[in-house]
mmCIF file with all atom_site columns, C-alpha atoms in Angstrom:
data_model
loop_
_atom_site.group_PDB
_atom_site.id
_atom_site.type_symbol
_atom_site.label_atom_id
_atom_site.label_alt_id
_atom_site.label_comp_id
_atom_site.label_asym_id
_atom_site.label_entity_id
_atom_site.label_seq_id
_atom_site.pdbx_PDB_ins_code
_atom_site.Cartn_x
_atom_site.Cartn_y
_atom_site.Cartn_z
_atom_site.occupancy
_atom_site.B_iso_or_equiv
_atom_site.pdbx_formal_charge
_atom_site.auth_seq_id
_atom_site.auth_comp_id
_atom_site.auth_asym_id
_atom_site.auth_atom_id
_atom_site.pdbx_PDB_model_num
ATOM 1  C CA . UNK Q 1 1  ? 281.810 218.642 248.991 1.00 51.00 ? 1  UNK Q CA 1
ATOM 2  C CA . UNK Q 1 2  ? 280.740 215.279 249.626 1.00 57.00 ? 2  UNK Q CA 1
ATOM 3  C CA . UNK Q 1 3  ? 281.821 211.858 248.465 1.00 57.00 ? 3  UNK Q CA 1
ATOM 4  C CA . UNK Q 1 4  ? 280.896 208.667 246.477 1.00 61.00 ? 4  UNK Q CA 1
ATOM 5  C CA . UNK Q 1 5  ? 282.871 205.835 248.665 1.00 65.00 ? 5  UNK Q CA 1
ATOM 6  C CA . UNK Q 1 6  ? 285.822 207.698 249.083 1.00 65.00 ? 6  UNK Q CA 1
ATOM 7  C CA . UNK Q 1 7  ? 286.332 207.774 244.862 1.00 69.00 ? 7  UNK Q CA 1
ATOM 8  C CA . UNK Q 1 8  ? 284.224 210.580 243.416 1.00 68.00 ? 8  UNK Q CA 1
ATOM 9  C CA . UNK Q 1 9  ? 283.534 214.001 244.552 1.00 65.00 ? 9  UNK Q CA 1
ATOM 10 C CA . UNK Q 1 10 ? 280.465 216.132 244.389 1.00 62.00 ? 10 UNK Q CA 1
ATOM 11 C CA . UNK Q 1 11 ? 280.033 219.636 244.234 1.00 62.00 ? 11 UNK Q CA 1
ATOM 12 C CA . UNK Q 1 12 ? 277.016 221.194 243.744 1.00 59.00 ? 12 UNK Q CA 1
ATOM 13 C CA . UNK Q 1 13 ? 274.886 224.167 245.693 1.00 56.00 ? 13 UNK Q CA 1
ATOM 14 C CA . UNK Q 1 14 ? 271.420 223.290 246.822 1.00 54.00 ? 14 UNK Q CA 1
ATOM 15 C CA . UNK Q 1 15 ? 268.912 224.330 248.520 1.00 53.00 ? 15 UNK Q CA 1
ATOM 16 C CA . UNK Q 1 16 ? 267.260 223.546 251.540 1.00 51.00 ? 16 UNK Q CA 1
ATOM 17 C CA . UNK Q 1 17 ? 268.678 220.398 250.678 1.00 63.00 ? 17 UNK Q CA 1
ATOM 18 C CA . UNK Q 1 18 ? 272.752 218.950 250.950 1.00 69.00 ? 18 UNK Q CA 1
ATOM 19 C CA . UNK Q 1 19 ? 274.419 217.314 249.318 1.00 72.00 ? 19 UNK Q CA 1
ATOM 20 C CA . UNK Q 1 20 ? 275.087 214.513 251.960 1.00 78.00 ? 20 UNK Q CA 1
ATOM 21 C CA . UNK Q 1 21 ? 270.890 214.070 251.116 1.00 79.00 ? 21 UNK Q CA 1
ATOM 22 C CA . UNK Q 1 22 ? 271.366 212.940 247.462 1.00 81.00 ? 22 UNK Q CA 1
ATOM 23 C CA . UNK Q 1 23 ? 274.267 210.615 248.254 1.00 85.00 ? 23 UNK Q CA 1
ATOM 24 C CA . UNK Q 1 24 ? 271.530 207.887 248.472 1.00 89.00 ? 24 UNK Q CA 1
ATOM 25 C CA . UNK Q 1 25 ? 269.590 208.810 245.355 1.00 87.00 ? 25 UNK Q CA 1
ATOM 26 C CA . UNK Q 1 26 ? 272.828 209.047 243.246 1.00 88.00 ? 26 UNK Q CA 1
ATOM 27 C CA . UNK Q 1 27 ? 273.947 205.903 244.229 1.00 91.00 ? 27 UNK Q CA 1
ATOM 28 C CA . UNK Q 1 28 ? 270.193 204.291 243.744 1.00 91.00 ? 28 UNK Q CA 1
ATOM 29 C CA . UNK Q 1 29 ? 271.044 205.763 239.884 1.00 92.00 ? 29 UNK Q CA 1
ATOM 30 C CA . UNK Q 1 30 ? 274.314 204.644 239.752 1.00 94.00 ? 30 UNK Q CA 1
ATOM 31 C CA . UNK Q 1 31 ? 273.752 200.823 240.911 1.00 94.00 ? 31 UNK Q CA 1
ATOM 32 C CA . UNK Q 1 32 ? 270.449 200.571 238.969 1.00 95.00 ? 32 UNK Q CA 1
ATOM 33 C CA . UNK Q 1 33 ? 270.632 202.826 236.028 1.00 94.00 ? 33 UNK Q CA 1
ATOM 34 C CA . UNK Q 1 34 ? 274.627 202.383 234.984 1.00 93.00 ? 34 UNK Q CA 1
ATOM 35 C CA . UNK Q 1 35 ? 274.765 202.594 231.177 1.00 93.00 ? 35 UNK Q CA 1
ATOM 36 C CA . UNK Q 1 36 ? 271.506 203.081 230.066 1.00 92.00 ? 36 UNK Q CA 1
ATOM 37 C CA . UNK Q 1 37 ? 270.034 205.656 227.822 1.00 93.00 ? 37 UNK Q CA 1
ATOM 38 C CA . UNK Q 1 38 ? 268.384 208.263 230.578 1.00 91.00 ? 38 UNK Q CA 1
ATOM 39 C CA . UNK Q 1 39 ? 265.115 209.379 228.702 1.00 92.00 ? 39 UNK Q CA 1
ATOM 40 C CA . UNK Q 1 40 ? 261.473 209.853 229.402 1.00 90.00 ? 40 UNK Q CA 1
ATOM 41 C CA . UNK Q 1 41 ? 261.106 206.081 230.606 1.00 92.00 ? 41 UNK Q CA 1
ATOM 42 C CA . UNK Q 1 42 ? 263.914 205.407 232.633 1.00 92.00 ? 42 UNK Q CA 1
ATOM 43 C CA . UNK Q 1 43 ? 263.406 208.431 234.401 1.00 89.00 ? 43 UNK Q CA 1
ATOM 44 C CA . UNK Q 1 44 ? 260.253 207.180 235.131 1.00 89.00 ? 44 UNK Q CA 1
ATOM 45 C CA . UNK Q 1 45 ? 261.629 204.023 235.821 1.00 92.00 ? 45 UNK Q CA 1
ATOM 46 C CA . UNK Q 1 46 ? 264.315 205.886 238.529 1.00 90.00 ? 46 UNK Q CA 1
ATOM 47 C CA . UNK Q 1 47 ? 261.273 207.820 240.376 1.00 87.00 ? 47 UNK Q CA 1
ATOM 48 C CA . UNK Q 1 48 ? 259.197 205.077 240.932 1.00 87.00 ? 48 UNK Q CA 1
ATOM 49 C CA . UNK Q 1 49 ? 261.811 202.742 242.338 1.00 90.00 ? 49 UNK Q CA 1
ATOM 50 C CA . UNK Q 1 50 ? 263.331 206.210 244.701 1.00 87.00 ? 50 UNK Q CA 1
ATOM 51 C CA . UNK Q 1 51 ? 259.650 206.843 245.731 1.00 84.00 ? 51 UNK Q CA 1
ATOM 52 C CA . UNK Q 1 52 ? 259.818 203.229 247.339 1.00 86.00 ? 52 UNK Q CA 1
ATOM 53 C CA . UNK Q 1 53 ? 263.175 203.781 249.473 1.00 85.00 ? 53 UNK Q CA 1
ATOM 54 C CA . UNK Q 1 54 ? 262.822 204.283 252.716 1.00 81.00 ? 54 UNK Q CA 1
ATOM 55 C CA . UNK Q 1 55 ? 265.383 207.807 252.382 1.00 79.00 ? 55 UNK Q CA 1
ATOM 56 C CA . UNK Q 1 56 ? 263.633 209.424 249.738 1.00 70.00 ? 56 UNK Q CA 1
ATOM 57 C CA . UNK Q 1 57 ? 260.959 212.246 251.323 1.00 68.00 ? 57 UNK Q CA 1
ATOM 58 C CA . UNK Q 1 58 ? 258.682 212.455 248.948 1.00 65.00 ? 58 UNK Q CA 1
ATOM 59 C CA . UNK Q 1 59 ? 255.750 210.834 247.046 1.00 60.00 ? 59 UNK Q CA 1
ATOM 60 C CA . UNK Q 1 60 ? 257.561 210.736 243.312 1.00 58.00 ? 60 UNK Q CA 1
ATOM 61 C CA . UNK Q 1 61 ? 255.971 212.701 240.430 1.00 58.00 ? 61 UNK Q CA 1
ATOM 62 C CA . UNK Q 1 62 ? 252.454 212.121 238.087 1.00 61.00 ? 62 UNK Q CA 1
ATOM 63 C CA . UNK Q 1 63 ? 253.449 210.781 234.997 1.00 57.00 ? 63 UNK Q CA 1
ATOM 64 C CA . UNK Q 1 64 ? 252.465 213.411 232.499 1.00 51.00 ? 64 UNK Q CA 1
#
């Protein structure tokens, strides 16, 4: 399990990846995204601004 600043735990299997990895990207959701409607756009929206942080290995996704 890993944690959110000591206040929320995660649990969740993955693979290669752990979940110590996604700590960033949840938090880049949390701080940025917090209480808006999560749909087509603002996932867009989320995976352009992740593809620009410097602990996110990957390029981001084509919009389709």
């Amino acid at each position: 399990m890993a944690s959110l600043n000591n206040k929320r735990m995660l649990f969740f299997t993955t693979s290669p990846r752990t979940p110590f990895k996604m700590i960033p990207e949840i938090e880049l959701l949390d701080t940025n995204f917090s209480g808006q409607k999560w749909n087509k756009v603002s996932q867009i929206e989320f995976m352009n601004l992740l593809s620009k942080e410097g602990f996110f290995n990957g390029n981001g996704s084509k919009i389709i």
